PDB file of N, CA and C in Angstrom:
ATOM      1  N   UNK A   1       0.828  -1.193   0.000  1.00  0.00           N
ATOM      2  CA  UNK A   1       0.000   0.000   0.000  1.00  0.00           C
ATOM      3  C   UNK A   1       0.871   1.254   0.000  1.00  0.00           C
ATOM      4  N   UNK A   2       2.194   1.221   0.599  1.00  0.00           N
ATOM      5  CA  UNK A   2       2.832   2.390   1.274  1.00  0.00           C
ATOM      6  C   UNK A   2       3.479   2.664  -0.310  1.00  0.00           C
ATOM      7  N   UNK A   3       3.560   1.891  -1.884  1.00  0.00           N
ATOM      8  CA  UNK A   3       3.974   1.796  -2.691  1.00  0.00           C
ATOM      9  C   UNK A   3       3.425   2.509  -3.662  1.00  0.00           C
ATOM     10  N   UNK A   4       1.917   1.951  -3.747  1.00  0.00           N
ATOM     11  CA  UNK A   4       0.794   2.944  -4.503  1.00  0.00           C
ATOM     12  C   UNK A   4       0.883   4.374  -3.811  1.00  0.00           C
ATOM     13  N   UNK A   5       0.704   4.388  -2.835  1.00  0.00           N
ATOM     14  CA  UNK A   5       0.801   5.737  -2.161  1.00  0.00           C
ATOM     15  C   UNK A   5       2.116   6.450  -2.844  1.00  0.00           C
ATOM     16  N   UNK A   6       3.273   6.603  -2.544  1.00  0.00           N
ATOM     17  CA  UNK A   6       4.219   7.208  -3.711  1.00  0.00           C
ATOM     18  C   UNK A   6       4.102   7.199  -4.830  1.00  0.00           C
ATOM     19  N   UNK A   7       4.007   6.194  -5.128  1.00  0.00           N
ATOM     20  CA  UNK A   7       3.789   6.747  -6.938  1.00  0.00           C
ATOM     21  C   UNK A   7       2.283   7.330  -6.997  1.00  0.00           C
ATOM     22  N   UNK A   8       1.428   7.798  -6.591  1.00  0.00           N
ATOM     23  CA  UNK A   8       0.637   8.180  -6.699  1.00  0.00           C
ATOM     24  C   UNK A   8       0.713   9.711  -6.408  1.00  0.00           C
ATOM     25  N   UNK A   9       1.951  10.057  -5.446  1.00  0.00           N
ATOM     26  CA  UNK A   9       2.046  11.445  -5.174  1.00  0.00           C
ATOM     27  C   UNK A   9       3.193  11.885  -5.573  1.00  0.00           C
ATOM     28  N   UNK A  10       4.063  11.059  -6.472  1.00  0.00           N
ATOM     29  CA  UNK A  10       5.280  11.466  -7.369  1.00  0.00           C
ATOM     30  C   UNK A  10       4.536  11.806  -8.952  1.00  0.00           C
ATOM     31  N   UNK A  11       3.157  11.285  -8.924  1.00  0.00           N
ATOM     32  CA  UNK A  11       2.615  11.558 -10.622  1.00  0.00           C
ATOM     33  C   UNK A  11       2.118  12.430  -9.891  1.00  0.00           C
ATOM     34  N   UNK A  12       1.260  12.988  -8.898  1.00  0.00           N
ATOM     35  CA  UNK A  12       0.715  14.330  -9.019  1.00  0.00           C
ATOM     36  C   UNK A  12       1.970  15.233  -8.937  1.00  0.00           C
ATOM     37  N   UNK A  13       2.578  14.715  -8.278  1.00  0.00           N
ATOM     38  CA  UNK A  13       4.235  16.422  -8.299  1.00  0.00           C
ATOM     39  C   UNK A  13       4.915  16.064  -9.758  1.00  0.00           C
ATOM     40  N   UNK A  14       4.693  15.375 -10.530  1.00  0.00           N
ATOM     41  CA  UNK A  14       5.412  15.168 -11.977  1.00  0.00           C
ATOM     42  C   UNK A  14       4.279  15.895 -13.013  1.00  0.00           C
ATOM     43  N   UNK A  15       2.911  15.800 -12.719  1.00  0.00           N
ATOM     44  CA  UNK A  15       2.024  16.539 -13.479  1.00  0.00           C
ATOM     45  C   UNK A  15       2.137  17.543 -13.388  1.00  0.00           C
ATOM     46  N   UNK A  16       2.319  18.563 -12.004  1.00  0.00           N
ATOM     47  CA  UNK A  16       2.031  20.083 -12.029  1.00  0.00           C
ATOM     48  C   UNK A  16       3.313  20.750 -11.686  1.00  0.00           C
ATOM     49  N   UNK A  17       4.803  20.215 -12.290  1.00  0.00           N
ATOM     50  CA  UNK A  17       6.162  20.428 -12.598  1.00  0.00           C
ATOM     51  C   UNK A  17       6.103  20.983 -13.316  1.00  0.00           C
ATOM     52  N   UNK A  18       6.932  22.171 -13.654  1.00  0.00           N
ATOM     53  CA  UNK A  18       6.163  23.083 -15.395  1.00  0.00           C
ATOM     54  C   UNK A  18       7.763  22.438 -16.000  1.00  0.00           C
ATOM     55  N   UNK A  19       7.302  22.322 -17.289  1.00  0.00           N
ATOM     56  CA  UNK A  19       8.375  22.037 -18.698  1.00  0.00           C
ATOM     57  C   UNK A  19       9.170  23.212 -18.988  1.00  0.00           C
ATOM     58  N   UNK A  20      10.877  23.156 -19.044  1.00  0.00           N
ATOM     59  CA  UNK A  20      11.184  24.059 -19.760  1.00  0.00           C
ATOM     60  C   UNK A  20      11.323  23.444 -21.663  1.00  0.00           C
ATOM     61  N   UNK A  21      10.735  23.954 -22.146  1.00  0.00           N
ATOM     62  CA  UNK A  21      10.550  23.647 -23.593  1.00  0.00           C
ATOM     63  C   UNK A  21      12.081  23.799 -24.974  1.00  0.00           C
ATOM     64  N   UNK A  22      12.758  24.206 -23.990  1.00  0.00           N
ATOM     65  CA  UNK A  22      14.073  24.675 -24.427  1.00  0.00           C
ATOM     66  C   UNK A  22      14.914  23.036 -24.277  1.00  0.00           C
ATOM     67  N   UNK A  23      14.443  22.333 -23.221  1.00  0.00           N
ATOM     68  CA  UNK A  23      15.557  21.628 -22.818  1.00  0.00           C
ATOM     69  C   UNK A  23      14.641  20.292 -23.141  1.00  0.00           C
ATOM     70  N   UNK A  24      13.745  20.378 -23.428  1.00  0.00           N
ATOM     71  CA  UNK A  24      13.236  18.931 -23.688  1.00  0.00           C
ATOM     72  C   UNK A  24      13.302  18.120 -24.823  1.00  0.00           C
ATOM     73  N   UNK A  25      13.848  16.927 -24.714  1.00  0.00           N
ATOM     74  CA  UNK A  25      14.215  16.406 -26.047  1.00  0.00           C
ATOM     75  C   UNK A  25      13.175  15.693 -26.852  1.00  0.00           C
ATOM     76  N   UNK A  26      13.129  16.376 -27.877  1.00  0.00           N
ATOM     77  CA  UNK A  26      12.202  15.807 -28.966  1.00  0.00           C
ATOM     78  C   UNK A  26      12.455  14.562 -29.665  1.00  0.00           C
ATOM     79  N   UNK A  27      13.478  14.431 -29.624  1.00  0.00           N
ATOM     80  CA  UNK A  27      13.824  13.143 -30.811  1.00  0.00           C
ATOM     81  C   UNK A  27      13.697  11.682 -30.047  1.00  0.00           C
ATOM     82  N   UNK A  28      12.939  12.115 -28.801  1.00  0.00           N
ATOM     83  CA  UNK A  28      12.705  10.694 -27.942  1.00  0.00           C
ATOM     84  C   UNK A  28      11.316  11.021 -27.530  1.00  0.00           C
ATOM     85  N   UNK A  29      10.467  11.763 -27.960  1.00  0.00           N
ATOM     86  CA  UNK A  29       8.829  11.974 -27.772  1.00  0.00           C
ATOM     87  C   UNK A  29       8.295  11.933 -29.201  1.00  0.00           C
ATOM     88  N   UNK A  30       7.469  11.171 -29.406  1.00  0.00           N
ATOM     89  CA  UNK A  30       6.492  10.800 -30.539  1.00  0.00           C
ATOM     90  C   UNK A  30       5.572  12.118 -30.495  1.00  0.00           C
ATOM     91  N   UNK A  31       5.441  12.381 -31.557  1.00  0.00           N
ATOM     92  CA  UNK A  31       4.112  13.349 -32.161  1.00  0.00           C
ATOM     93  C   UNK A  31       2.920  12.735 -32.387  1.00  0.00           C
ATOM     94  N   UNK A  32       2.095  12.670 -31.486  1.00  0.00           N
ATOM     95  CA  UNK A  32       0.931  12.367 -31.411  1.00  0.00           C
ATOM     96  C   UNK A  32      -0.603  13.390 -31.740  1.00  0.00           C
ATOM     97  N   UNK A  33      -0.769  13.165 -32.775  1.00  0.00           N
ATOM     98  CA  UNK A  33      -1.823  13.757 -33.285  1.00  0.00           C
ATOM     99  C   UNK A  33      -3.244  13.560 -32.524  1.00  0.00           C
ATOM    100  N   UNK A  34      -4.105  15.034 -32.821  1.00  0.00           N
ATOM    101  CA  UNK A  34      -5.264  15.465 -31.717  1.00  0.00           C
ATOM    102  C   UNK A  34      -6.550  13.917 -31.566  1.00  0.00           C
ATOM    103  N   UNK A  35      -6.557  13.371 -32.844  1.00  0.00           N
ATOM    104  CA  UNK A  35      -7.027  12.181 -33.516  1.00  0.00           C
ATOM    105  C   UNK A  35      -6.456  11.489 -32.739  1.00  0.00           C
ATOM    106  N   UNK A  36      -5.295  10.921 -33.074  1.00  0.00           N
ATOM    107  CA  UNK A  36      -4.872  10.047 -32.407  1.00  0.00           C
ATOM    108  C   UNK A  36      -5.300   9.485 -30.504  1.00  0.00           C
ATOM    109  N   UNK A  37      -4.576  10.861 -30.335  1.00  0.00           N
ATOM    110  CA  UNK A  37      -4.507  10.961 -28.655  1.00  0.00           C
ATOM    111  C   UNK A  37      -6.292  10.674 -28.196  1.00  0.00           C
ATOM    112  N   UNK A  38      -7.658  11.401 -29.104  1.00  0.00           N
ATOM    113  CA  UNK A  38      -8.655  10.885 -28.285  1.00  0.00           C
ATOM    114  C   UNK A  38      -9.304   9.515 -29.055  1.00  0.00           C
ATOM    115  N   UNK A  39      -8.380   9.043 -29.916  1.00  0.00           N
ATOM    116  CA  UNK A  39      -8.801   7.053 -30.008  1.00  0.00           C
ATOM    117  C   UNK A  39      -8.151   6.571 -28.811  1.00  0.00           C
ATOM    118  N   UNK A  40      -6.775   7.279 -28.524  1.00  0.00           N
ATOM    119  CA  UNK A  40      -6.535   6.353 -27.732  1.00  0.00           C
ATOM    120  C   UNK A  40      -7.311   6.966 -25.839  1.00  0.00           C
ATOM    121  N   UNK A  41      -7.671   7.691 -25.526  1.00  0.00           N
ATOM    122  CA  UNK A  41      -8.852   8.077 -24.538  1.00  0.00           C
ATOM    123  C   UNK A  41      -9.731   7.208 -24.744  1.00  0.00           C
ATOM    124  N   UNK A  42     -10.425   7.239 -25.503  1.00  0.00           N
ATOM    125  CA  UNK A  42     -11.932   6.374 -26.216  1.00  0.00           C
ATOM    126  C   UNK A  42     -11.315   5.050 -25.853  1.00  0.00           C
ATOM    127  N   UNK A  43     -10.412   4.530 -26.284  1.00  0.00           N
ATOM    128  CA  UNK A  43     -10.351   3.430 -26.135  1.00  0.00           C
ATOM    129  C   UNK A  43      -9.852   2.813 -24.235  1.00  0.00           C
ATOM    130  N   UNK A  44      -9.629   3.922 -23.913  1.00  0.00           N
ATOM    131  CA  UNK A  44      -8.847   3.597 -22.351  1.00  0.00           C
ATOM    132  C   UNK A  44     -10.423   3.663 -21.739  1.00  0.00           C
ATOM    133  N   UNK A  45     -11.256   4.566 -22.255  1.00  0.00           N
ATOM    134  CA  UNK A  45     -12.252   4.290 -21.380  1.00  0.00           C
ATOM    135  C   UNK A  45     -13.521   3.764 -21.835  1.00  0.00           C
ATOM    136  N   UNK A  46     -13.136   3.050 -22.537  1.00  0.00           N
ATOM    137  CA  UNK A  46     -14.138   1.759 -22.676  1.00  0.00           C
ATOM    138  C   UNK A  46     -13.643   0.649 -22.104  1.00  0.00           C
ATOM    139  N   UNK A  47     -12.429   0.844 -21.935  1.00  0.00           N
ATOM    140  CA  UNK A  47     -11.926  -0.531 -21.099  1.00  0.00           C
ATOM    141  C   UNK A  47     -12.314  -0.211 -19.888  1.00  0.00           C
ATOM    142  N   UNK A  48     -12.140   1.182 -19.356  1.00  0.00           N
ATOM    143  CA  UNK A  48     -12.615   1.269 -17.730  1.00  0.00           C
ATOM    144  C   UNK A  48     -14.049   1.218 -17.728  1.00  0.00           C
ATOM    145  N   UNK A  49     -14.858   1.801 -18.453  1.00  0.00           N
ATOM    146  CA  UNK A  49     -16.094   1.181 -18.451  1.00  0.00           C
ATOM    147  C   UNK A  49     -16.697  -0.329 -18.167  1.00  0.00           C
ATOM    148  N   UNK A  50     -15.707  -1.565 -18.481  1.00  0.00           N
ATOM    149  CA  UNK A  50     -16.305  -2.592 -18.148  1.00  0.00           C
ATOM    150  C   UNK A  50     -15.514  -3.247 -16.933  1.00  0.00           C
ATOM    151  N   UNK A  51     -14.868  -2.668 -16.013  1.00  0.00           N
ATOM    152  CA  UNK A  51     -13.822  -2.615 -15.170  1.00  0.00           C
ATOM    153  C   UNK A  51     -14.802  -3.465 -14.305  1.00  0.00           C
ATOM    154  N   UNK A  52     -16.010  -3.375 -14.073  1.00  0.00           N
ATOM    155  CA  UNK A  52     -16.856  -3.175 -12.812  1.00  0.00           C
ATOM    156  C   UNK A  52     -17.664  -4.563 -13.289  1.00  0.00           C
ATOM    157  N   UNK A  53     -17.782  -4.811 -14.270  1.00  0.00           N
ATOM    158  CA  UNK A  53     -18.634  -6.108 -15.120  1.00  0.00           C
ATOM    159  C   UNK A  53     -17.325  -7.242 -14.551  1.00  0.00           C
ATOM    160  N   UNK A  54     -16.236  -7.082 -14.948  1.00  0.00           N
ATOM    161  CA  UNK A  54     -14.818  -8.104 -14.734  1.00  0.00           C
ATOM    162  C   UNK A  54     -14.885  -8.423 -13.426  1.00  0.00           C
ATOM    163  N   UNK A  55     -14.777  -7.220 -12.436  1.00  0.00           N
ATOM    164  CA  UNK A  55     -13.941  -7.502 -11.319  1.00  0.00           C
ATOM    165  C   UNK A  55     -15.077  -6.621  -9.994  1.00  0.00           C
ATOM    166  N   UNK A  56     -16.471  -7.358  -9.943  1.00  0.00           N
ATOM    167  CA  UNK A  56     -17.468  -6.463  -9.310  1.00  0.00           C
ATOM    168  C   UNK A  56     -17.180  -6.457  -7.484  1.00  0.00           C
ATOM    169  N   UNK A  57     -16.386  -7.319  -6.977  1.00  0.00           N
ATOM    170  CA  UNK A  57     -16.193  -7.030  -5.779  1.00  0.00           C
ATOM    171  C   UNK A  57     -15.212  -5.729  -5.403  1.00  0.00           C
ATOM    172  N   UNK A  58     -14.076  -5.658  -5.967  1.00  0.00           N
ATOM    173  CA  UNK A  58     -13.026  -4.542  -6.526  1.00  0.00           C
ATOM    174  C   UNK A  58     -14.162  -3.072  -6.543  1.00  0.00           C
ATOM    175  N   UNK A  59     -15.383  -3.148  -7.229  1.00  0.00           N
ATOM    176  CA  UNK A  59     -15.818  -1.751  -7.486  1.00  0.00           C
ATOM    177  C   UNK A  59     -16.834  -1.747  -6.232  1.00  0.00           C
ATOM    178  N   UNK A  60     -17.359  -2.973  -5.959  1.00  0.00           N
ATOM    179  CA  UNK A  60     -17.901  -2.431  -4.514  1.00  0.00           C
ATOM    180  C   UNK A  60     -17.134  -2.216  -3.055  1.00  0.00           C
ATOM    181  N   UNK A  61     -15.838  -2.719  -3.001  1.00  0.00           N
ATOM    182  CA  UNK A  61     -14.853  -2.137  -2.537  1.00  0.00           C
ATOM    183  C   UNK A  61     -14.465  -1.136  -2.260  1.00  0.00           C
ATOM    184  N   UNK A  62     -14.292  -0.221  -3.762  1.00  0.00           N
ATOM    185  CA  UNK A  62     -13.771   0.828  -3.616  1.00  0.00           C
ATOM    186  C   UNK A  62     -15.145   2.076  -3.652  1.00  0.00           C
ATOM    187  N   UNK A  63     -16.186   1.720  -3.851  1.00  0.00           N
ATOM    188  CA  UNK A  63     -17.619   2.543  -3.677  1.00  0.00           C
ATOM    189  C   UNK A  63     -17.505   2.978  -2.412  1.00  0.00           C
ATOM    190  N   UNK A  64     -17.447   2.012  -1.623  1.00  0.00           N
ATOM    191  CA  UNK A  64     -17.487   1.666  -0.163  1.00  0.00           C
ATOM    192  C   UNK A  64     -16.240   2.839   0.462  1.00  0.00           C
ATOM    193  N   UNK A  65     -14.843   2.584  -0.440  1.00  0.00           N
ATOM    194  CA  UNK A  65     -13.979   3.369   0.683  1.00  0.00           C
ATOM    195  C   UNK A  65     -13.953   4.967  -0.210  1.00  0.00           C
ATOM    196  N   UNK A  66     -14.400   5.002  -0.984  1.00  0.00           N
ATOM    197  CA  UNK A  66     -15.332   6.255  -1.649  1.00  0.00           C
ATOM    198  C   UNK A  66     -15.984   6.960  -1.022  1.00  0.00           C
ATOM    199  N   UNK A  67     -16.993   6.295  -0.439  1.00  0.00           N
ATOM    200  CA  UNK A  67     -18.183   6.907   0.770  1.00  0.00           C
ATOM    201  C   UNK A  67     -17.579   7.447   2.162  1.00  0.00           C
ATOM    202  N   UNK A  68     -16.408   6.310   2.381  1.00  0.00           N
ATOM    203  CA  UNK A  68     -15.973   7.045   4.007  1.00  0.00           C
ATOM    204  C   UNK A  68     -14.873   8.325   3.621  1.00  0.00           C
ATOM    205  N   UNK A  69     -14.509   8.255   2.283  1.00  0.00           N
ATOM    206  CA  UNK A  69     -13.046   9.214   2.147  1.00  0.00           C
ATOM    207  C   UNK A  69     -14.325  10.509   1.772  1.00  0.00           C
ATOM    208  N   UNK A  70     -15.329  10.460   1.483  1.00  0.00           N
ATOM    209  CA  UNK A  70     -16.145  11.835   1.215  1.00  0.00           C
ATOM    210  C   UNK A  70     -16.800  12.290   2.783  1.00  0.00           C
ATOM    211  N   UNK A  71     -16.891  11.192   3.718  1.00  0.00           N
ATOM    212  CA  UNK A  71     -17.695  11.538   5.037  1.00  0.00           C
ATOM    213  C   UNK A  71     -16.014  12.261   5.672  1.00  0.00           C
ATOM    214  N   UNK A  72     -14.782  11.631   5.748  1.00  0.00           N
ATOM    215  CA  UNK A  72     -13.795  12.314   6.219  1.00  0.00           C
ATOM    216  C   UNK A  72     -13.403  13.651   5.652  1.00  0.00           C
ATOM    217  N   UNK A  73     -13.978  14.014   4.528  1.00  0.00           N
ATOM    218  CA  UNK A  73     -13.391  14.867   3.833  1.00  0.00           C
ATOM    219  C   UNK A  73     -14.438  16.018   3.894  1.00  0.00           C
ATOM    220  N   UNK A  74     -15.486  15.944   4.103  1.00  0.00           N
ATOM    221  CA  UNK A  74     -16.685  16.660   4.708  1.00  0.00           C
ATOM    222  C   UNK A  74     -16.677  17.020   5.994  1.00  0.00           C
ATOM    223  N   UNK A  75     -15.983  16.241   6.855  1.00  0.00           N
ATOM    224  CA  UNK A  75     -15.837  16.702   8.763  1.00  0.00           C
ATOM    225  C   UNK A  75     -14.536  17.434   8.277  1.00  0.00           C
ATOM    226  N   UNK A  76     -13.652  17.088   7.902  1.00  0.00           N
ATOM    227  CA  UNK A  76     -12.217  17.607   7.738  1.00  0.00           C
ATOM    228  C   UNK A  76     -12.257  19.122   7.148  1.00  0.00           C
ATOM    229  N   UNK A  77     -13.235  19.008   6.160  1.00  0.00           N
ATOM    230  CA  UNK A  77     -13.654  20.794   5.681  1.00  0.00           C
ATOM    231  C   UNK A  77     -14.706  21.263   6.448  1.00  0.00           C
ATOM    232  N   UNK A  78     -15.422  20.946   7.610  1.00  0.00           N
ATOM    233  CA  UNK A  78     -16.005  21.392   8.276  1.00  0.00           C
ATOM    234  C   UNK A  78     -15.488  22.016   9.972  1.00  0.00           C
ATOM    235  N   UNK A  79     -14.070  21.188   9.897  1.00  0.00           N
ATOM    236  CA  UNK A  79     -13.621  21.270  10.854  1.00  0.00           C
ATOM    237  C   UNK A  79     -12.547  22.980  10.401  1.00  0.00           C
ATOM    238  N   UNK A  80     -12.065  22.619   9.219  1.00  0.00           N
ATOM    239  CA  UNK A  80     -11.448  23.872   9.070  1.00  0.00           C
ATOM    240  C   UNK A  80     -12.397  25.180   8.543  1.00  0.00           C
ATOM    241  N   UNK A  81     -13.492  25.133   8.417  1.00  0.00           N
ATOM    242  CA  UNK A  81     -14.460  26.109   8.215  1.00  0.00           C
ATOM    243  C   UNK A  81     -14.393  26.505   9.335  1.00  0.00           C
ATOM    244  N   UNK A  82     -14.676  26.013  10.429  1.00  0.00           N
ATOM    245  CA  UNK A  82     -15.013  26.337  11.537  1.00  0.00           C
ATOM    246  C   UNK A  82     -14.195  27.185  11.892  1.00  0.00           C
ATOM    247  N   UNK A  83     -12.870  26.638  12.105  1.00  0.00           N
ATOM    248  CA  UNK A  83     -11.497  27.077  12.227  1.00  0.00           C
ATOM    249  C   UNK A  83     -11.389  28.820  11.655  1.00  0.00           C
ATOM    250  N   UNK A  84     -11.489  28.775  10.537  1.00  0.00           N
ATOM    251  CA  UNK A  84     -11.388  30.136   9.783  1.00  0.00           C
ATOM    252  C   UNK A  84     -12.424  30.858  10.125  1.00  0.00           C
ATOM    253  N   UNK A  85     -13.875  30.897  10.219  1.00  0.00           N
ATOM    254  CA  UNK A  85     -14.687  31.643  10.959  1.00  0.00           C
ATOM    255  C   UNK A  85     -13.734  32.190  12.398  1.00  0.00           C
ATOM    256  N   UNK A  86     -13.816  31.198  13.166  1.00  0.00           N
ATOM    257  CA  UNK A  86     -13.251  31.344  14.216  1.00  0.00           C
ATOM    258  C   UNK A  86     -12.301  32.697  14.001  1.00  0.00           C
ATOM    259  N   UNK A  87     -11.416  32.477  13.828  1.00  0.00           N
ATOM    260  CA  UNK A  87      -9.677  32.902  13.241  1.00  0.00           C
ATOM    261  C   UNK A  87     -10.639  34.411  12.635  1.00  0.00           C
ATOM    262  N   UNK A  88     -11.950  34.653  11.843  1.00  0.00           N
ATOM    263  CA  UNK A  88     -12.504  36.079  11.150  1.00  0.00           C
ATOM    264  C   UNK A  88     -13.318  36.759  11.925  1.00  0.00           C
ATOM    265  N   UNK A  89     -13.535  35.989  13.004  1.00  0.00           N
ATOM    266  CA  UNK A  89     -14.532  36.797  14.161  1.00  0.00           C
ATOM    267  C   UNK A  89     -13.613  37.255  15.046  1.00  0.00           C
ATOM    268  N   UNK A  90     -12.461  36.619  15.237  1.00  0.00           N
ATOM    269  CA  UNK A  90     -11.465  37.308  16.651  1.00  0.00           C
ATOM    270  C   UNK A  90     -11.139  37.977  15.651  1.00  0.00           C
ATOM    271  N   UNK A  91     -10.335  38.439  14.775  1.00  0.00           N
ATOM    272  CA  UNK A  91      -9.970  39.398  13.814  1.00  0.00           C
ATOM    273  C   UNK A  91     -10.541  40.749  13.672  1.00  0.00           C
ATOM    274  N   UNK A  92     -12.189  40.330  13.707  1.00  0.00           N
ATOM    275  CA  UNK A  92     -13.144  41.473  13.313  1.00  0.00           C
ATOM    276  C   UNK A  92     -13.227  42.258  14.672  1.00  0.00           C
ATOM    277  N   UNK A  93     -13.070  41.349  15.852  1.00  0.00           N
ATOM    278  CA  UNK A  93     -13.809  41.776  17.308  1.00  0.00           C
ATOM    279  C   UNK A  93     -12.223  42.340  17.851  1.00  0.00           C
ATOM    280  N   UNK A  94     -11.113  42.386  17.190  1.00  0.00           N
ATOM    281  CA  UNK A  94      -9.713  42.901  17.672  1.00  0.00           C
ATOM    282  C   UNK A  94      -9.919  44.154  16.982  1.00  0.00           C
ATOM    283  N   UNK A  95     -10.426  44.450  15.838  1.00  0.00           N
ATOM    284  CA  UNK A  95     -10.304  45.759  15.128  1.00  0.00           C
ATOM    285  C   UNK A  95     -11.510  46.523  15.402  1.00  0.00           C
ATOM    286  N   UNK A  96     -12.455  46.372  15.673  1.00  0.00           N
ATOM    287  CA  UNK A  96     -13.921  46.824  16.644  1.00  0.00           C
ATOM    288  C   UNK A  96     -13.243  47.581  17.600  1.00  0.00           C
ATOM    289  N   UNK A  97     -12.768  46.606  18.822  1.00  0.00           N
ATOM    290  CA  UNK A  97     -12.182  46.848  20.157  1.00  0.00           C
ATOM    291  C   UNK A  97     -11.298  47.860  19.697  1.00  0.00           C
ATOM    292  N   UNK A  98     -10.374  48.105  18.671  1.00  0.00           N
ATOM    293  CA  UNK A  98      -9.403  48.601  18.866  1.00  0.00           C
ATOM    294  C   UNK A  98      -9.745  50.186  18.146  1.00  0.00           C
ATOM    295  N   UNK A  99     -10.585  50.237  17.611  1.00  0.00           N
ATOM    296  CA  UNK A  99     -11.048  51.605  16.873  1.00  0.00           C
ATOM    297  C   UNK A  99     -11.484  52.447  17.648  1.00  0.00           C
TER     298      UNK A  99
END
């Protein structure tokens, strides 16, 4: 698990890395045409489309840890809502007091 977890947060810090375009070598990247690139989309997600027909315990699995990562992620932004109210009312009631 501790495996997926890294590579999972080395492709998000490798996605939003910006390119310098100067230094990147072309003669080892294929030119992939606009055509091309959405057959091959179309085709990636028709395969994930039947992902759930193949392997149906796997998708009720992950439905399941779907549901608790949205209930944690709902207290977790509720907890820091709170937080920041908090943090804009002493703010407001320091510059009140202090005028």
């Amino acid at each position: 698990m501790f495996l997926f977890r890294v590579v999972f947060w080395l492709s998000l810090v490798v996605l939003v890395m910006p390119i310098d375009k100067d230094k990147l070598d072309t003669t080892t990247t294929q030119s992939i045409s606009t055509v091309d690139a959405l057959s091959f989309a179309g085709g990636a997600l028709s395969d994930l489309s039947g992902f759930c027909a193949r392997n149906p315990d796997v998708c009720v699995q992950g439905h399941e840890a779907f549901i608790a990562f949205s209930a944690k992620a709902k207290y977790v932004s509720s907890i820091a809502l709170d937080y920041i109210n908090e943090q804009l009312q002493e703010d407001t009631g320091e510059k009140t007091n202090n005028a």
